[in-house]
PDB file of C-alpha atoms in Angstrom:
ATOM      1  CA  MET A   1     209.859  42.013  -1.164  1.00 47.00           C
ATOM      2  CA  ALA A   2     207.201  41.655  -3.907  1.00 55.00           C
ATOM      3  CA  ALA A   3     204.567  42.004  -2.670  1.00 57.00           C
ATOM      4  CA  GLY A   4     206.009  45.970  -1.475  1.00 59.00           C
ATOM      5  CA  LEU A   5     207.008  46.624  -5.004  1.00 56.00           C
ATOM      6  CA  GLU A   6     203.090  45.893  -6.366  1.00 58.00           C
ATOM      7  CA  LYS A   7     201.746  47.869  -3.702  1.00 61.00           C
ATOM      8  CA  ALA A   8     204.282  51.196  -4.315  1.00 61.00           C
ATOM      9  CA  CYS A   9     203.611  50.472  -8.432  1.00 58.00           C
ATOM     10  CA  HIS A  10     199.444  50.157  -7.649  1.00 59.00           C
ATOM     11  CA  ARG A  11     200.557  53.565  -5.648  1.00 62.00           C
ATOM     12  CA  CYS A  12     202.336  55.167  -8.479  1.00 62.00           C
ATOM     13  CA  ILE A  13     199.793  54.836 -11.503  1.00 61.00           C
ATOM     14  CA  SER A  14     197.068  55.428  -9.707  1.00 59.00           C
ATOM     15  CA  LYS A  15     198.679  58.816  -8.484  1.00 62.00           C
ATOM     16  CA  ILE A  16     199.607  59.097 -12.541  1.00 62.00           C
ATOM     17  CA  ALA A  17     195.819  58.335 -13.644  1.00 58.00           C
ATOM     18  CA  SER A  18     193.903  60.332 -11.020  1.00 57.00           C
ATOM     19  CA  ASN A  19     195.522  63.765 -12.054  1.00 68.00           C
ATOM     20  CA  ALA A  20     193.845  66.402 -13.507  1.00 69.00           C
ATOM     21  CA  CYS A  21     196.188  67.009 -15.855  1.00 74.00           C
ATOM     22  CA  PHE A  22     196.434  63.011 -17.564  1.00 73.00           C
ATOM     23  CA  ILE A  23     193.056  63.370 -17.365  1.00 74.00           C
ATOM     24  CA  PHE A  24     192.947  67.477 -19.355  1.00 79.00           C
ATOM     25  CA  GLY A  25     196.006  64.853 -21.775  1.00 78.00           C
ATOM     26  CA  LEU A  26     194.017  61.889 -22.448  1.00 79.00           C
ATOM     27  CA  LEU A  27     191.015  64.814 -23.314  1.00 82.00           C
ATOM     28  CA  ALA A  28     193.549  66.078 -25.759  1.00 81.00           C
ATOM     29  CA  PHE A  29     194.862  63.455 -27.017  1.00 83.00           C
ATOM     30  CA  LEU A  30     190.874  62.280 -27.603  1.00 90.00           C
ATOM     31  CA  ALA A  31     190.710  64.858 -31.092  1.00 93.00           C
ATOM     32  CA  LEU A  32     193.446  62.149 -32.931  1.00 93.00           C
ATOM     33  CA  PRO A  33     191.429  58.956 -33.018  1.00 95.00           C
ATOM     34  CA  LEU A  34     187.894  61.321 -33.562  1.00 96.00           C
ATOM     35  CA  SER A  35     189.922  63.462 -36.327  1.00 96.00           C
ATOM     36  CA  MET A  36     191.084  59.995 -37.450  1.00 96.00           C
ATOM     37  CA  ALA A  37     187.854  58.581 -38.057  1.00 97.00           C
ATOM     38  CA  PHE A  38     186.054  61.608 -39.192  1.00 97.00           C
ATOM     39  CA  THR A  39     189.225  62.075 -42.412  1.00 97.00           C
ATOM     40  CA  GLY A  40     188.570  57.936 -43.349  1.00 96.00           C
ATOM     41  CA  MET A  41     184.723  58.129 -43.441  1.00 97.00           C
ATOM     42  CA  LYS A  42     185.390  61.512 -45.765  1.00 97.00           C
ATOM     43  CA  PHE A  43     187.490  60.398 -47.929  1.00 96.00           C
ATOM     44  CA  LEU A  44     186.391  56.293 -48.354  1.00 95.00           C
ATOM     45  CA  GLU A  45     186.382  56.391 -51.892  1.00 93.00           C
ATOM     46  CA  ASP A  46     189.150  58.511 -52.155  1.00 93.00           C
ATOM     47  CA  CYS A  47     191.985  56.251 -53.079  1.00 94.00           C
ATOM     48  CA  PRO A  48     191.658  54.026 -55.393  1.00 94.00           C
ATOM     49  CA  LEU A  49     195.424  52.338 -55.024  1.00 94.00           C
ATOM     50  CA  GLN A  50     195.174  51.560 -51.605  1.00 95.00           C
ATOM     51  CA  PRO A  51     191.204  51.359 -50.663  1.00 95.00           C
ATOM     52  CA  LEU A  52     192.720  50.115 -46.836  1.00 97.00           C
ATOM     53  CA  ILE A  53     194.346  53.398 -46.412  1.00 97.00           C
ATOM     54  CA  PRO A  54     190.956  55.512 -45.518  1.00 97.00           C
ATOM     55  CA  LEU A  55     189.506  51.918 -44.257  1.00 97.00           C
ATOM     56  CA  TYR A  56     192.444  52.480 -41.870  1.00 97.00           C
ATOM     57  CA  LEU A  57     191.781  55.278 -40.488  1.00 97.00           C
ATOM     58  CA  LEU A  58     188.116  54.729 -39.992  1.00 97.00           C
ATOM     59  CA  VAL A  59     188.437  52.028 -38.203  1.00 97.00           C
ATOM     60  CA  GLY A  60     191.531  53.023 -36.600  1.00 97.00           C
ATOM     61  CA  GLY A  61     189.682  56.318 -34.775  1.00 97.00           C
ATOM     62  CA  VAL A  62     187.039  54.625 -34.437  1.00 97.00           C
ATOM     63  CA  VAL A  63     188.722  52.291 -31.729  1.00 97.00           C
ATOM     64  CA  GLY A  64     190.960  54.313 -31.076  1.00 95.00           C
ATOM     65  CA  SER A  65     188.133  57.159 -29.897  1.00 96.00           C
ATOM     66  CA  LEU A  66     186.469  54.156 -27.855  1.00 96.00           C
ATOM     67  CA  LYS A  67     190.042  53.001 -26.076  1.00 94.00           C
ATOM     68  CA  VAL A  68     191.036  56.659 -24.726  1.00 92.00           C
ATOM     69  CA  THR A  69     187.067  57.194 -23.443  1.00 92.00           C
ATOM     70  CA  LEU A  70     187.469  53.855 -21.339  1.00 91.00           C
ATOM     71  CA  LEU A  71     190.754  55.217 -19.954  1.00 87.00           C
ATOM     72  CA  LEU A  72     188.944  59.112 -19.231  1.00 86.00           C
ATOM     73  CA  TYR A  73     186.270  56.733 -17.853  1.00 86.00           C
ATOM     74  CA  ASP A  74     188.638  54.598 -15.727  1.00 82.00           C
ATOM     75  CA  SER A  75     190.441  57.718 -14.985  1.00 78.00           C
ATOM     76  CA  THR A  76     187.676  60.051 -13.094  1.00 78.00           C
ATOM     77  CA  ARG A  77     186.647  56.377 -11.474  1.00 78.00           C
ATOM     78  CA  MET A  78     190.139  56.050  -9.690  1.00 74.00           C
ATOM     79  CA  ARG A  79     190.119  60.420  -9.069  1.00 70.00           C
ATOM     80  CA  GLN A  80     186.375  59.924  -7.290  1.00 71.00           C
ATOM     81  CA  LEU A  81     187.734  56.559  -4.901  1.00 69.00           C
ATOM     82  CA  LEU A  82     191.067  58.233  -4.299  1.00 66.00           C
ATOM     83  CA  SER A  83     189.398  62.146  -3.465  1.00 65.00           C
ATOM     84  CA  LYS A  84     186.787  59.617  -0.774  1.00 66.00           C
ATOM     85  CA  SER A  85     190.651  59.070   1.337  1.00 51.00           C
ATOM     86  CA  VAL A  86     190.354  55.103   0.834  1.00 51.00           C
ATOM     87  CA  VAL A  87     192.319  53.912   3.737  1.00 48.00           C
ATOM     88  CA  ILE A  88     194.588  50.714   1.631  1.00 50.00           C
ATOM     89  CA  ASP A  89     194.480  47.730   5.038  1.00 47.00           C
ATOM     90  CA  ASP A  90     197.154  45.366   4.268  1.00 44.00           C
ATOM     91  CA  ASP A  91     195.053  41.990   5.725  1.00 43.00           C
ATOM     92  CA  ASP A  92     192.405  42.990   4.165  1.00 46.00           C
ATOM     93  CA  ASP A  93     191.332  40.611   0.332  1.00 45.00           C
ATOM     94  CA  ASP A  94     190.601  44.218  -1.824  1.00 48.00           C
ATOM     95  CA  GLU A  95     193.724  45.903  -1.196  1.00 49.00           C
ATOM     96  CA  TYR A  96     193.335  48.211  -4.081  1.00 52.00           C
ATOM     97  CA  PRO A  97     189.463  49.135  -4.542  1.00 48.00           C
ATOM     98  CA  TRP A  98     190.457  51.353  -7.918  1.00 47.00           C
ATOM     99  CA  ARG A  99     191.634  47.616  -9.460  1.00 55.00           C
ATOM    100  CA  GLN A 100     189.878  46.795 -12.388  1.00 55.00           C
ATOM    101  CA  ASN A 101     188.279  44.125 -12.254  1.00 70.00           C
ATOM    102  CA  ALA A 102     189.189  41.033 -14.970  1.00 75.00           C
ATOM    103  CA  HIS A 103     186.780  41.482 -18.303  1.00 81.00           C
ATOM    104  CA  LYS A 104     187.275  45.652 -17.672  1.00 83.00           C
ATOM    105  CA  TYR A 105     191.588  44.545 -17.758  1.00 83.00           C
ATOM    106  CA  TYR A 106     190.878  41.895 -20.622  1.00 89.00           C
ATOM    107  CA  ILE A 107     188.738  44.848 -22.826  1.00 91.00           C
ATOM    108  CA  HIS A 108     191.708  47.260 -22.725  1.00 90.00           C
ATOM    109  CA  LEU A 109     194.179  44.513 -23.476  1.00 92.00           C
ATOM    110  CA  THR A 110     191.839  43.216 -26.289  1.00 95.00           C
ATOM    111  CA  LEU A 111     192.041  46.803 -27.719  1.00 95.00           C
ATOM    112  CA  SER A 112     195.778  47.684 -26.855  1.00 94.00           C
ATOM    113  CA  LEU A 113     196.130  44.788 -29.875  1.00 97.00           C
ATOM    114  CA  PHE A 114     194.544  45.150 -31.952  1.00 97.00           C
ATOM    115  CA  LEU A 115     195.341  49.026 -32.692  1.00 96.00           C
ATOM    116  CA  PHE A 116     198.608  47.648 -32.383  1.00 95.00           C
ATOM    117  CA  ILE A 117     198.002  45.218 -34.982  1.00 97.00           C
ATOM    118  CA  TRP A 118     196.222  47.431 -36.816  1.00 97.00           C
ATOM    119  CA  PHE A 119     198.830  49.749 -36.716  1.00 96.00           C
ATOM    120  CA  ILE A 120     201.571  47.745 -37.855  1.00 96.00           C
ATOM    121  CA  LEU A 121     198.923  46.949 -40.901  1.00 97.00           C
ATOM    122  CA  GLY A 122     198.796  51.270 -41.277  1.00 97.00           C
ATOM    123  CA  ASN A 123     202.051  51.099 -42.048  1.00 97.00           C
ATOM    124  CA  TYR A 124     201.814  48.526 -44.219  1.00 97.00           C
ATOM    125  CA  TRP A 125     199.199  49.957 -46.486  1.00 97.00           C
ATOM    126  CA  VAL A 126     200.073  53.567 -46.558  1.00 96.00           C
ATOM    127  CA  PHE A 127     204.346  52.939 -47.167  1.00 95.00           C
ATOM    128  CA  SER A 128     203.655  50.194 -49.533  1.00 95.00           C
ATOM    129  CA  VAL A 129     202.205  53.399 -52.118  1.00 94.00           C
ATOM    130  CA  TYR A 130     204.577  55.658 -51.133  1.00 88.00           C
ATOM    131  CA  LEU A 131     204.221  58.981 -52.690  1.00 88.00           C
ATOM    132  CA  PRO A 132     201.181  58.353 -55.021  1.00 91.00           C
ATOM    133  CA  ASN A 133     199.923  60.077 -57.664  1.00 88.00           C
ATOM    134  CA  PHE A 134     198.012  62.905 -56.167  1.00 90.00           C
ATOM    135  CA  ILE A 135     195.579  63.699 -59.610  1.00 88.00           C
ATOM    136  CA  PRO A 136     194.221  60.374 -61.693  1.00 85.00           C
ATOM    137  CA  PRO A 137     196.131  59.922 -64.397  1.00 84.00           C
ATOM    138  CA  PHE A 138     194.676  60.453 -67.643  1.00 86.00           C
ATOM    139  CA  HIS A 139     195.507  55.985 -68.718  1.00 87.00           C
ATOM    140  CA  GLN A 140     195.168  54.928 -65.474  1.00 86.00           C
ATOM    141  CA  PRO A 141     192.241  56.885 -63.672  1.00 83.00           C
ATOM    142  CA  GLN A 142     191.845  54.679 -60.526  1.00 88.00           C
ATOM    143  CA  ASP A 143     195.703  54.798 -60.098  1.00 89.00           C
ATOM    144  CA  TYR A 144     195.525  57.367 -57.857  1.00 92.00           C
ATOM    145  CA  CYS A 145     195.641  58.509 -54.164  1.00 94.00           C
ATOM    146  CA  ASP A 146     194.022  61.965 -52.262  1.00 94.00           C
ATOM    147  CA  LYS A 147     196.193  64.007 -51.027  1.00 95.00           C
ATOM    148  CA  THR A 148     194.986  65.206 -47.664  1.00 96.00           C
ATOM    149  CA  LEU A 149     194.010  61.989 -46.958  1.00 96.00           C
ATOM    150  CA  TYR A 150     197.270  60.247 -47.546  1.00 96.00           C
ATOM    151  CA  ILE A 151     199.242  63.081 -46.127  1.00 97.00           C
ATOM    152  CA  PHE A 152     197.017  63.124 -42.559  1.00 97.00           C
ATOM    153  CA  ALA A 153     197.196  59.219 -43.167  1.00 97.00           C
ATOM    154  CA  VAL A 154     201.451  59.390 -43.004  1.00 97.00           C
ATOM    155  CA  GLY A 155     201.318  62.127 -40.491  1.00 96.00           C
ATOM    156  CA  VAL A 156     199.290  60.336 -38.112  1.00 96.00           C
ATOM    157  CA  LEU A 157     201.362  57.103 -37.925  1.00 96.00           C
ATOM    158  CA  ILE A 158     204.910  59.907 -37.956  1.00 96.00           C
ATOM    159  CA  ILE A 159     202.963  60.840 -34.377  1.00 94.00           C
ATOM    160  CA  SER A 160     202.454  57.050 -33.509  1.00 93.00           C
ATOM    161  CA  HIS A 161     206.195  56.364 -33.677  1.00 95.00           C
ATOM    162  CA  THR A 162     206.613  59.616 -31.894  1.00 95.00           C
ATOM    163  CA  VAL A 163     204.886  58.713 -28.938  1.00 90.00           C
ATOM    164  CA  LEU A 164     205.747  54.914 -29.125  1.00 91.00           C
ATOM    165  CA  PHE A 165     209.083  55.521 -29.251  1.00 95.00           C
ATOM    166  CA  LEU A 166     209.551  58.117 -26.503  1.00 93.00           C
ATOM    167  CA  LEU A 167     207.042  55.754 -24.602  1.00 89.00           C
ATOM    168  CA  ILE A 168     209.738  52.641 -25.404  1.00 93.00           C
ATOM    169  CA  PHE A 169     212.518  54.877 -23.904  1.00 93.00           C
ATOM    170  CA  CYS A 170     210.735  56.745 -20.821  1.00 89.00           C
ATOM    171  CA  SER A 171     210.175  53.313 -19.688  1.00 87.00           C
ATOM    172  CA  PHE A 172     213.466  52.457 -20.714  1.00 89.00           C
ATOM    173  CA  CYS A 173     215.258  55.452 -18.253  1.00 88.00           C
ATOM    174  CA  ILE A 174     212.465  54.662 -15.504  1.00 86.00           C
ATOM    175  CA  TYR A 175     213.740  51.289 -15.106  1.00 85.00           C
ATOM    176  CA  CYS A 176     217.684  51.428 -15.019  1.00 87.00           C
ATOM    177  CA  PHE A 177     216.930  54.057 -13.095  1.00 85.00           C
ATOM    178  CA  SER A 178     215.193  52.087 -10.058  1.00 82.00           C
ATOM    179  CA  ARG A 179     216.936  49.669 -10.339  1.00 82.00           C
ATOM    180  CA  ARG A 180     220.348  51.382 -10.156  1.00 83.00           C
ATOM    181  CA  ARG A 181     217.875  52.861  -6.737  1.00 79.00           C
ATOM    182  CA  TYR A 182     216.886  49.058  -5.706  1.00 75.00           C
ATOM    183  CA  ALA A 183     220.806  47.929  -5.592  1.00 75.00           C
ATOM    184  CA  ALA A 184     221.732  50.946  -3.803  1.00 74.00           C
ATOM    185  CA  GLU A 185     218.956  50.602  -1.046  1.00 75.00           C
ATOM    186  CA  GLU A 186     220.358  47.086  -1.071  1.00 74.00           C
ATOM    187  CA  ASP A 187     223.862  47.682  -0.141  1.00 66.00           C
TER     188      ASP A 187
END
């Protein structure tokens, strides 16, 4: 039963990842990390109150762009393999010819883990100075953060929180639906 479930999961994931809408969605999503990197680089010296905010945007944007680019590459590769009408043979060792090799899996895992930890650190850095002075005060000129930079960082975090919540919620709904369906099939 577990092999059948694994095969069904791989078919489902491969159909989603090879979908043209998914690829266009990834291309559109690439705009966020690229704009993060650009904003972080442009305002690198404009937040002396918390100099890690532009660094958060710059590094997160570069690593996020790399992650999305790798996902795009994998999706287009999967699309090419599926367009060749690959026949799956249950007795073959390479049952899923589009399955990633181990080092590519670890690259994705490492990038995802880094981005998650970087996201947590970014939350701390941005919200630890919530609503800073946007204009340098006369008595403490280093006690400010550029308004565009700070508002952009807060916006990125709000978008990230929303996407994370939606992913968790949708995953939970799919899990509940599959459990109910699996229980109904057993009866």
